[in-house]
N, CA, C and O of each residue as an XYZ file, in Angstrom:
716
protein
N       0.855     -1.166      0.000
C       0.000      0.000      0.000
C       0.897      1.223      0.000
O       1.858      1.259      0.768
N       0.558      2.503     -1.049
C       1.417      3.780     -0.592
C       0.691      4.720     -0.918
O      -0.128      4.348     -1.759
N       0.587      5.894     -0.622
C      -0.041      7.130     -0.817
C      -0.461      7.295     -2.226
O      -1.531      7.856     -2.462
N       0.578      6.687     -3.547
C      -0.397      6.637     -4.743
C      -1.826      6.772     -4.644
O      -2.594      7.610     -5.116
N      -2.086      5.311     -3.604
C      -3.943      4.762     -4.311
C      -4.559      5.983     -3.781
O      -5.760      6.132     -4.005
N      -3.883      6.950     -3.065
C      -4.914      7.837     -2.041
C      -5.338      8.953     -2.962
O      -4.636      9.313     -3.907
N      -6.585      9.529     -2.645
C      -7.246     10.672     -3.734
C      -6.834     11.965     -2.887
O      -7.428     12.285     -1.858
N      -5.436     12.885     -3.582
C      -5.294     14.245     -3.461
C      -5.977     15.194     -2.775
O      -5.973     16.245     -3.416
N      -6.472     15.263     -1.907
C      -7.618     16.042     -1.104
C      -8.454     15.079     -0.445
O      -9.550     15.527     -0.108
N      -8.227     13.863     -0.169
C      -9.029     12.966      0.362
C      -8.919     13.152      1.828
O      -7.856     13.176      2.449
N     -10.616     13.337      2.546
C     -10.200     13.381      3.565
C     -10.690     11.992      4.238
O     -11.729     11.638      3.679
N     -10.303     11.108      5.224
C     -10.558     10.136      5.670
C     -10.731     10.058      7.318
O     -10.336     10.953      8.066
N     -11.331      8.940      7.725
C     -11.501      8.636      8.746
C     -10.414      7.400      8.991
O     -10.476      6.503      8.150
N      -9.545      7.267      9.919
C      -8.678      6.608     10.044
C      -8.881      5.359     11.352
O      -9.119      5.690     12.514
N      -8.743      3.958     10.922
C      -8.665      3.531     12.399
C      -7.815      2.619     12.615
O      -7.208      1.996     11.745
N      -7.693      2.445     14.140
C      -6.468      1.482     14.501
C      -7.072      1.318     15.305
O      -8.000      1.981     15.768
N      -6.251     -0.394     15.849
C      -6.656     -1.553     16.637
C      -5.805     -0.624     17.923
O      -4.903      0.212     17.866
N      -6.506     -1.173     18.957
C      -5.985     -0.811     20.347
C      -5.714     -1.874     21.232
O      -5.223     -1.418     22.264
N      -5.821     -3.013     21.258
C      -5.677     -3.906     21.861
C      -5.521     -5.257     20.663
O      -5.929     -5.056     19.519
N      -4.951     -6.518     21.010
C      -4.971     -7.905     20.424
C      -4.975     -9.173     21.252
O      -4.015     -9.881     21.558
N      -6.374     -9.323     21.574
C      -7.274     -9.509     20.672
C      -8.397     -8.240     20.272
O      -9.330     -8.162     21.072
N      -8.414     -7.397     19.313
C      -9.463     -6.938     19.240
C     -10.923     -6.934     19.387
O     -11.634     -7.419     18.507
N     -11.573     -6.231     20.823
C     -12.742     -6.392     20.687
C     -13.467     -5.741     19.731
O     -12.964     -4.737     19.227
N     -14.748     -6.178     19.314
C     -15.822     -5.507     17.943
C     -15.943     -4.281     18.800
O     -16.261     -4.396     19.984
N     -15.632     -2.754     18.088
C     -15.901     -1.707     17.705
C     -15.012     -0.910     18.764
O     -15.277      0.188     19.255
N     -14.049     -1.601     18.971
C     -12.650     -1.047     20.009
C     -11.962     -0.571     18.792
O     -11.537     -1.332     17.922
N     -11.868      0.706     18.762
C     -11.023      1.462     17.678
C     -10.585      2.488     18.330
O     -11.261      2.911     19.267
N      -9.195      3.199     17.935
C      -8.286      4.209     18.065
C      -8.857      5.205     16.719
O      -8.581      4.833     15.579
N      -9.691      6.527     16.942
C     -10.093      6.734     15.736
C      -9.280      8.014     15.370
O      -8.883      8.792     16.238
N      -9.055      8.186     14.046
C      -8.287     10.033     14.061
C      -8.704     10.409     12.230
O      -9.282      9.571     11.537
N      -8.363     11.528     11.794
C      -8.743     11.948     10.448
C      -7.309     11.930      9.472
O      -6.197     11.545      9.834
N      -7.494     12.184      8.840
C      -6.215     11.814      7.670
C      -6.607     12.754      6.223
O      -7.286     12.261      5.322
N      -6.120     14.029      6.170
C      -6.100     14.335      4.662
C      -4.657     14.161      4.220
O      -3.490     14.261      4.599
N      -5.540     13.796      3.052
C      -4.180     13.483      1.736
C      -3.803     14.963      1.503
O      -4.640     15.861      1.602
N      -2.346     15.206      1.151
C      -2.245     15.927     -0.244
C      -2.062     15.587     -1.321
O      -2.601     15.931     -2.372
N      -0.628     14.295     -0.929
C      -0.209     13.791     -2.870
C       0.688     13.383     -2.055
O       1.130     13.786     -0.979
N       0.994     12.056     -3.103
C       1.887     10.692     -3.437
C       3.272     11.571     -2.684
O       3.573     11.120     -1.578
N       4.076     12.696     -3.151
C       5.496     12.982     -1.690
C       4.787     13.145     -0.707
O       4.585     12.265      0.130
N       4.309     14.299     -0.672
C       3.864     15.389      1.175
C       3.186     14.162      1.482
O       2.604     14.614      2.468
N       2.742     12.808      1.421
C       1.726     12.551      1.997
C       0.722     13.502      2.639
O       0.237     14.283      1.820
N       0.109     13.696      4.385
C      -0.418     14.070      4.163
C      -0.601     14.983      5.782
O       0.448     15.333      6.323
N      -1.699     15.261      6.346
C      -2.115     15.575      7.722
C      -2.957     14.698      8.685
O      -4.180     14.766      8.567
N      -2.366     13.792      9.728
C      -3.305     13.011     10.676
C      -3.553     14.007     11.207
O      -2.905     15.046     11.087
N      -4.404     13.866     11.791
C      -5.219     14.822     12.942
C      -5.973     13.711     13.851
O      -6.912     13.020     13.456
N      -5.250     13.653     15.450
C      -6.027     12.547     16.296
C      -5.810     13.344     17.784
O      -5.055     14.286     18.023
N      -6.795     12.590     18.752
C      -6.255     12.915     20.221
C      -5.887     11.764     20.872
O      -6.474     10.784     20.411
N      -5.137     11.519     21.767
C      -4.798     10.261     22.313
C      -4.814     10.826     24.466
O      -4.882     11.820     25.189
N      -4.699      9.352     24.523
C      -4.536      9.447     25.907
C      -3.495      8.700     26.225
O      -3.497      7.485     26.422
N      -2.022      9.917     26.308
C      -0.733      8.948     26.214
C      -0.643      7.641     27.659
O      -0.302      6.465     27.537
N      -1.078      8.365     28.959
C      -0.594      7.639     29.870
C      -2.302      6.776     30.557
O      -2.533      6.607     31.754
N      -3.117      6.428     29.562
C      -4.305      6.314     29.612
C      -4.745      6.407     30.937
O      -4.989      5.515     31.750
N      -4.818      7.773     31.042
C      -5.398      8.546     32.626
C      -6.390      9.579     32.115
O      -6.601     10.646     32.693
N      -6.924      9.230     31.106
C      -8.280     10.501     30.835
C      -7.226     11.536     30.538
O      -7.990     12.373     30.057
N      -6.223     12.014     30.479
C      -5.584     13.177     29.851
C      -5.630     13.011     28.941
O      -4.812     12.128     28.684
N      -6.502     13.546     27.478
C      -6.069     14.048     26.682
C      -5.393     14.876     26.018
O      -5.167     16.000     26.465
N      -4.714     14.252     24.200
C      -3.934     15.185     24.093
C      -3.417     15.135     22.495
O      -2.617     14.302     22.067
N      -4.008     16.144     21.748
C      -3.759     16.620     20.955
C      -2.425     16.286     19.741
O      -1.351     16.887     19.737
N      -2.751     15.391     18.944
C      -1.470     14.868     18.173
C      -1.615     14.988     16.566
O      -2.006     14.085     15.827
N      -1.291     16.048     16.250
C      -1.555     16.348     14.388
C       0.053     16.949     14.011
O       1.043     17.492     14.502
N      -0.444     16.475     12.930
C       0.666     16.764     12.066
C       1.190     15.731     10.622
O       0.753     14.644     10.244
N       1.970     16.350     10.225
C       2.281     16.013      8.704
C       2.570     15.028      8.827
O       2.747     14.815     10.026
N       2.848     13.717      7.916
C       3.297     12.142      7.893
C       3.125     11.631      6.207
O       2.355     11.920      5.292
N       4.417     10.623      6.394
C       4.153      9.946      5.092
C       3.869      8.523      5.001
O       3.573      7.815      4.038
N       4.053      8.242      6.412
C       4.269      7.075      6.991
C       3.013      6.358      8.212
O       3.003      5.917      9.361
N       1.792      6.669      6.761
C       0.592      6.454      7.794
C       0.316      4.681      7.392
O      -0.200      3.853      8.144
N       0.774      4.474      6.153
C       0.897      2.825      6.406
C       1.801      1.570      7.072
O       1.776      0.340      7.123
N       2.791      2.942      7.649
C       3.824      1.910      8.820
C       3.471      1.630      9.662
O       4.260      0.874     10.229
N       2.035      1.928     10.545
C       1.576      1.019     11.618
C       1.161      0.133     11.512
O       0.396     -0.158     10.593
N       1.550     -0.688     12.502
C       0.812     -2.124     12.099
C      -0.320     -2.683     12.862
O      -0.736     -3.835     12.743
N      -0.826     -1.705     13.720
C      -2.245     -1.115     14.423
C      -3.090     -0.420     12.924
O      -4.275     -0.138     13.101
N      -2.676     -0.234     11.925
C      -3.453      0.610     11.235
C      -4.577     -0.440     10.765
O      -4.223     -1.596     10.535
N      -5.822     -0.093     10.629
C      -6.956     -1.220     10.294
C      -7.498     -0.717      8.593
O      -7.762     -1.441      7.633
N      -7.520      0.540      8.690
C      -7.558      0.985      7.414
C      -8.005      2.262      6.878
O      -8.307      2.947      7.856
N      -8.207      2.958      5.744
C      -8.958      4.642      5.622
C     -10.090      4.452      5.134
O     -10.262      3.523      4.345
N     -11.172      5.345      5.521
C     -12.346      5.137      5.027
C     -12.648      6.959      4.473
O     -12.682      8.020      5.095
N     -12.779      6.683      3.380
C     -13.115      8.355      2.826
C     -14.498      8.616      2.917
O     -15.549      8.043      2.633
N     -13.924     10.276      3.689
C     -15.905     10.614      3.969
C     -16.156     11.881      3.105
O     -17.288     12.302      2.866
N     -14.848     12.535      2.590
C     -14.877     13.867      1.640
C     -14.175     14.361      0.941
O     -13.023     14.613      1.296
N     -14.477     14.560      0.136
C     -12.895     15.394     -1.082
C     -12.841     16.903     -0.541
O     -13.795     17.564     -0.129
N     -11.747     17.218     -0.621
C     -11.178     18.547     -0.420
C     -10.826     19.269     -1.244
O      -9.820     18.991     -1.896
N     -11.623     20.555     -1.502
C     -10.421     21.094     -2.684
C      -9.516     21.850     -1.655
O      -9.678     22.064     -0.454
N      -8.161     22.302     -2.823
C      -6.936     22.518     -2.206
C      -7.217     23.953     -1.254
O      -6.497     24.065     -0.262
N      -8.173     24.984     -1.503
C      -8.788     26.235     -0.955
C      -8.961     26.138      0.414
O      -8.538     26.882      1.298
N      -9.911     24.715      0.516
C     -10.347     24.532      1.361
C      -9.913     23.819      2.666
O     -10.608     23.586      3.655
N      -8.728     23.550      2.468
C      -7.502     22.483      3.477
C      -7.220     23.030      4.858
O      -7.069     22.378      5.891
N      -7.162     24.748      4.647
C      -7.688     25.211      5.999
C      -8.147     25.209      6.428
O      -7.715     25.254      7.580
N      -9.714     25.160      6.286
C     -10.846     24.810      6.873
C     -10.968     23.625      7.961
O     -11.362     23.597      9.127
N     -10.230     22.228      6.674
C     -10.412     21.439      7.628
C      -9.372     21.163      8.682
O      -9.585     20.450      9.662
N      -8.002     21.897      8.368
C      -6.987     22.171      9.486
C      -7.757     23.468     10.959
O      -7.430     23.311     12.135
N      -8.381     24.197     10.676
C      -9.133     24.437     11.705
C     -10.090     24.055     12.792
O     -10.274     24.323     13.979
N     -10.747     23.122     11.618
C     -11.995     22.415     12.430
C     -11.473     21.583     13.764
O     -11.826     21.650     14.942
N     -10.191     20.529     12.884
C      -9.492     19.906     13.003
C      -9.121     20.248     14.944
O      -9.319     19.571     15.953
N      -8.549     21.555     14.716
C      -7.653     21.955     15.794
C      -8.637     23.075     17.303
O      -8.387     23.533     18.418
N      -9.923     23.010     16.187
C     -11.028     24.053     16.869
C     -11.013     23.599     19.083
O     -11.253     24.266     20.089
N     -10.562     22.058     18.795
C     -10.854     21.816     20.414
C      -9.430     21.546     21.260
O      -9.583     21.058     22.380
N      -8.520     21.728     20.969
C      -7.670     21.165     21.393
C      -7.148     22.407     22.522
O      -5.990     22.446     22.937
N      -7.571     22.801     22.683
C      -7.135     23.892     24.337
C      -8.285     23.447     25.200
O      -8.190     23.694     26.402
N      -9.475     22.756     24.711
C     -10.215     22.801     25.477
C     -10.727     21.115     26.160
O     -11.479     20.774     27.073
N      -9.752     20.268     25.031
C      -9.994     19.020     25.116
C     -10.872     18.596     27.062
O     -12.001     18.565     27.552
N      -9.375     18.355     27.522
C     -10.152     18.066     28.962
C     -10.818     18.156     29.887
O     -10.992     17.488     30.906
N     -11.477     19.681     29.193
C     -12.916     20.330     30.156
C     -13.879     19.759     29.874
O     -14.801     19.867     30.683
N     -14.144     18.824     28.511
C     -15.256     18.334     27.880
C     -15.354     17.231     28.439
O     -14.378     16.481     28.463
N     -16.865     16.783     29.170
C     -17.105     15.541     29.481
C     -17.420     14.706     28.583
O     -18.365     14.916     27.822
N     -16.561     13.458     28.521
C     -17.208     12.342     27.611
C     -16.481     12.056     26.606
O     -16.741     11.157     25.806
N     -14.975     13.202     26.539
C     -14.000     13.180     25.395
C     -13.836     12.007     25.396
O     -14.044     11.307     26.387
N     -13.427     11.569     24.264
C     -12.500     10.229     23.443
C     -12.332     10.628     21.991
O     -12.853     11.594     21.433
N     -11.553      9.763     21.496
C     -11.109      9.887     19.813
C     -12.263      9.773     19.188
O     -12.639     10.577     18.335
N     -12.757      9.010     19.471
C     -14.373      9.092     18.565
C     -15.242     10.140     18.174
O     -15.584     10.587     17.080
N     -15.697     10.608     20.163
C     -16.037     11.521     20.145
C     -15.604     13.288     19.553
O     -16.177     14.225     18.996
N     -14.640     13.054     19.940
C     -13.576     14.299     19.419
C     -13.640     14.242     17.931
O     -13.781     15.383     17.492
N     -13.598     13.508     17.162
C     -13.219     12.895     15.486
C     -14.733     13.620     14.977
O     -14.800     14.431     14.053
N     -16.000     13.109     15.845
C     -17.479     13.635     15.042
C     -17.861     15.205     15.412
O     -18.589     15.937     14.742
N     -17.234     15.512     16.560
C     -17.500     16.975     16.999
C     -16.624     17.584     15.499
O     -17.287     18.352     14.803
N     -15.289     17.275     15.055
C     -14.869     17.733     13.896
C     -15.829     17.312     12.883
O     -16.072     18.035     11.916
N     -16.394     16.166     13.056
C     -16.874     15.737     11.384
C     -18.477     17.087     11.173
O     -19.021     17.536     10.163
N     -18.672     17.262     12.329
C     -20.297     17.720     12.498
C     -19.563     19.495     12.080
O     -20.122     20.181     11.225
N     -18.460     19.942     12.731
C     -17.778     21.368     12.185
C     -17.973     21.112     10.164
O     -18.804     21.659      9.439
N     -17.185     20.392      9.875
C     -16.889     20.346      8.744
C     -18.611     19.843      7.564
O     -18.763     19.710      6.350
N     -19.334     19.744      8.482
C     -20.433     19.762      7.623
C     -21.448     21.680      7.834
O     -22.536     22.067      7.406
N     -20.744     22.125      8.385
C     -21.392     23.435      8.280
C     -21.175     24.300      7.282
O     -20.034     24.529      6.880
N     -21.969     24.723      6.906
C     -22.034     25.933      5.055
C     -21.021     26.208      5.274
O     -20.501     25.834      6.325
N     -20.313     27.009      4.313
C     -19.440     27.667      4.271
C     -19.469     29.062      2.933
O     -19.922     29.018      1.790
N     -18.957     29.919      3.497
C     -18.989     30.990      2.393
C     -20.138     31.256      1.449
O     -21.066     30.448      1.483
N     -20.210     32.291      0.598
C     -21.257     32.819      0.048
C     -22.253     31.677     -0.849
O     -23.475     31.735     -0.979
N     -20.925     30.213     -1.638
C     -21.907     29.255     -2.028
C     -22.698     28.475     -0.845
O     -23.701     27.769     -0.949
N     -22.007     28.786      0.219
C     -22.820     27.903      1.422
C     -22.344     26.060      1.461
O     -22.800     25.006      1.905
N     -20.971     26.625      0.569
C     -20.322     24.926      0.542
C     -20.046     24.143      1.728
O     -19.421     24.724      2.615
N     -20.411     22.853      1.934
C     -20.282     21.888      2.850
C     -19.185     20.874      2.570
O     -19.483     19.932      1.834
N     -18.006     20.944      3.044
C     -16.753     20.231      2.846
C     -17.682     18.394      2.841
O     -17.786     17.651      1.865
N     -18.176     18.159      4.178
C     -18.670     17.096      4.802
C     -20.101     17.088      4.137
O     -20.970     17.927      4.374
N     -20.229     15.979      3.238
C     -21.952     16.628      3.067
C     -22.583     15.167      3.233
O     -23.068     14.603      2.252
N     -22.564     14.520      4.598
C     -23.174     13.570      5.226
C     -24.143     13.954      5.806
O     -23.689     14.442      6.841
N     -25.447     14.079      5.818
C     -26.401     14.483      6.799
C     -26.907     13.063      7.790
O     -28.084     12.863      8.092
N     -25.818     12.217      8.176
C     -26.468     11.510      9.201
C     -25.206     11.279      9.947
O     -24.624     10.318      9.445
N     -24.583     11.762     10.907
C     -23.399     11.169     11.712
C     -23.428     10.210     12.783
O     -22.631     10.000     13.697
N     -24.281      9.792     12.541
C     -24.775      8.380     13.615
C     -24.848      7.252     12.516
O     -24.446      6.106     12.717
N     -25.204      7.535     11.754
C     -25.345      6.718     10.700
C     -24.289      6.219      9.709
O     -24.417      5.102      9.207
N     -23.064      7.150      9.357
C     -21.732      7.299      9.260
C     -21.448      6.599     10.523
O     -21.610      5.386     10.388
N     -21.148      6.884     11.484
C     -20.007      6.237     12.620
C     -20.617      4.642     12.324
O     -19.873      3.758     11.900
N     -21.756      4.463     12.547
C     -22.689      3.335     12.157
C     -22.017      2.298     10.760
O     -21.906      1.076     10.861
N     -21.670      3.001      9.649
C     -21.093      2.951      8.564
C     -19.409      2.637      8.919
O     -19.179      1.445      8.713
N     -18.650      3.104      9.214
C     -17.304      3.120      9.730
C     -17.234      1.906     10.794
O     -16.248      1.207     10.558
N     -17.762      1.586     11.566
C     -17.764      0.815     12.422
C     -17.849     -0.760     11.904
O     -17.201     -1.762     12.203
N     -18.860     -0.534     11.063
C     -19.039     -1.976     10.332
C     -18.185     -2.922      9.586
O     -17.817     -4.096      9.609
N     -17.997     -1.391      8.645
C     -16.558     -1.398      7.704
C     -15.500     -2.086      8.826
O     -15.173     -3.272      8.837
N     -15.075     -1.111      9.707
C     -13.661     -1.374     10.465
C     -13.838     -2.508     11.196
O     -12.835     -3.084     11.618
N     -15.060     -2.992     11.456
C     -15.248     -4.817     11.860
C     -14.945     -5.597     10.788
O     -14.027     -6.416     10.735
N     -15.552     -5.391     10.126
C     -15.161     -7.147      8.907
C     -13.828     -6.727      8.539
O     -13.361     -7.386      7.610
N     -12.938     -5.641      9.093
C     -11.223     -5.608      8.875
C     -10.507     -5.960      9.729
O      -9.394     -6.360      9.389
N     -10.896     -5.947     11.269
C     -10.407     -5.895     12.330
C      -9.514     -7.109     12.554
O      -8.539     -6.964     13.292
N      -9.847     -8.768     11.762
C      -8.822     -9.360     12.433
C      -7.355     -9.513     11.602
O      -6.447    -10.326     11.775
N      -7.460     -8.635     10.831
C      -6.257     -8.628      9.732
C      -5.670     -7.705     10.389
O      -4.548     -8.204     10.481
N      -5.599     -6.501     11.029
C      -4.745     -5.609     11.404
C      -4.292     -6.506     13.042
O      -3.159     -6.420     13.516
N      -5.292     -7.227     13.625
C      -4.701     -7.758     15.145
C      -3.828     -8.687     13.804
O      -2.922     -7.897     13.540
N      -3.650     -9.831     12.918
C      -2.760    -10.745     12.593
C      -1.838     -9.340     12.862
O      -1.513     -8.991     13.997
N      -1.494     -8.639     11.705
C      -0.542     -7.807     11.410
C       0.614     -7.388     13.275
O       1.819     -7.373     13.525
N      -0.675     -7.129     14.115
C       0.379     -6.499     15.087
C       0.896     -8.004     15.664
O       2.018     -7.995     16.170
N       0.250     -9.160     15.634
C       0.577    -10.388     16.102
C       1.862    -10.971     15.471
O       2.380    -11.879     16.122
N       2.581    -10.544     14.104
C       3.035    -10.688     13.510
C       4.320    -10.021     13.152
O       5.348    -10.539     12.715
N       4.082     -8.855     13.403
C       5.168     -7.835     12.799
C       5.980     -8.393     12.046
O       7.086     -8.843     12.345
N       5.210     -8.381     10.555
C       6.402     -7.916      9.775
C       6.713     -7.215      9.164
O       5.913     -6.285      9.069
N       8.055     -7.075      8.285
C       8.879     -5.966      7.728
C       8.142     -5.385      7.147
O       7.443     -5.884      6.265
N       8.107     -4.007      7.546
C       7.190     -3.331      6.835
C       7.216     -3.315      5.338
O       6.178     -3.041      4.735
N       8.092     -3.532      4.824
C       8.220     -3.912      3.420
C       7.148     -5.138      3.340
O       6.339     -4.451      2.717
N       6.750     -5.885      3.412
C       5.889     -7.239      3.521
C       4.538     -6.784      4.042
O       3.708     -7.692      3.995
N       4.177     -5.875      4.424
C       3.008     -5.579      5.227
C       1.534     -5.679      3.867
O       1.263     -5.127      2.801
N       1.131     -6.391      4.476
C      -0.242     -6.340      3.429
C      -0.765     -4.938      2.983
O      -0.428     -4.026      3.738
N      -1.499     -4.598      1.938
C      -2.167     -3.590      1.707
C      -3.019     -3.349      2.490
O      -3.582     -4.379      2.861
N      -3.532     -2.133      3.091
C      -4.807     -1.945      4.048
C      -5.879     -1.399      3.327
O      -5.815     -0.411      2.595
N      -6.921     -2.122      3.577
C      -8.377     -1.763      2.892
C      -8.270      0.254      3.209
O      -7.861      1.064      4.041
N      -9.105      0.167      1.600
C      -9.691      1.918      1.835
C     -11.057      1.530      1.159
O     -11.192      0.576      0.393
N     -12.155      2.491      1.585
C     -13.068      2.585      0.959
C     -13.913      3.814      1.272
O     -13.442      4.582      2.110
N     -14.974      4.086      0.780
C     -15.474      4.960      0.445
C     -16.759      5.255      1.073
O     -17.606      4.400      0.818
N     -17.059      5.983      1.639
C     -18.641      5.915      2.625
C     -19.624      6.219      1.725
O     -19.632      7.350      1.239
N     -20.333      5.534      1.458
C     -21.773      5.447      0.570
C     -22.756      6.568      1.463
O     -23.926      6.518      1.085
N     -22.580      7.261      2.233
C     -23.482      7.777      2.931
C     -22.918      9.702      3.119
O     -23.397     10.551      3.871
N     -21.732      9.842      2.079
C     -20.827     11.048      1.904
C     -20.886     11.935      0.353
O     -20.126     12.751     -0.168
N     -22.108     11.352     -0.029
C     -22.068     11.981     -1.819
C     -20.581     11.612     -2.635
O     -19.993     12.380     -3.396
N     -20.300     10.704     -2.387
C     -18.798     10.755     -2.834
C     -18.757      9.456     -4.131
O     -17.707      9.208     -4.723
């Protein structure tokens, strides 16, 4: 797998296994825009390094989003044009001073509070980056997906191998994103 198959403005929902054996719908969730096959691209996730409810804010550039071997796979929820990359680098970053005042934070949660930003109008066309009108229904969608993948990424961490050898990781496309 390499940033080739990925679509230039693609923005995705990203997930990884957190434990092995993976339980059904135990996911590490974070966002992922592409730019192109060099820059790869921008993760955008929160984690809880010393898993004590501290959250904490982890984005930034990478090319090397298929070297985990926790990675389960990308699921695209929107194309980006290139204009618009700030937008979703804002949305993106809209909570992160405020992460640990919020009751109920997790990656999940944190991931749809962005997805629900990025479906709001925008500018004089009133463009919607995100144009899902059901986000229960999406996570619903993602979840399913990232189950019938889940025991290929636990082989993978059970396994480690050379990342050169690493299987391709499923991508697909949310039927529920106009896409």
């Amino acid at each position: 797998m390499s940033l080739e198959t990925l679509e230039p403005g693609g923005l995705y929902v990203v997930l990884f296994i957190q434990n092995v054996p993976p339980p059904k719908n135990d996911f590490h969730w974070g966002l992922y825009l592409h730019k192109d096959k060099d820059k790869g691209g921008t993760k955008y996730h929160i984690w809880d390094p010393n898993r004590d409810w501290v959250w904490v804010a982890d984005h930034g550039t990478t090319t090397g989003l298929f070297k985990s071997h926790a990675l389960v796979g990308l699921f695209q929820v929107a194309r980006v044009c290139p204009e618009l990359e700030c937008e979703v680098d804002s949305a993106a970053r809209s909570f992160d001073d405020t992460l640990n005042q919020r009751p109920g934070i997790g990656c999940d949660v944190w991931l749809f509070w962005v997805l629900e930003l990025l479906r709001e109008p925008r500018g004089a066309d009133r463009y919607q980056i995100l144009k899902c009108t059901d986000l229960k229904a999406l996570e619903e969608e993602v979840l399913a997906w990232g189950n019938m993948h889940i025991e290929d990424a636990a082989e993978l961490c059970r396994t480690k191998p050379d990342i050169g050898t690493v299987p391709p990781r499923p991508i697909a496309l949310s039927k529920l994103c106009g896409l």
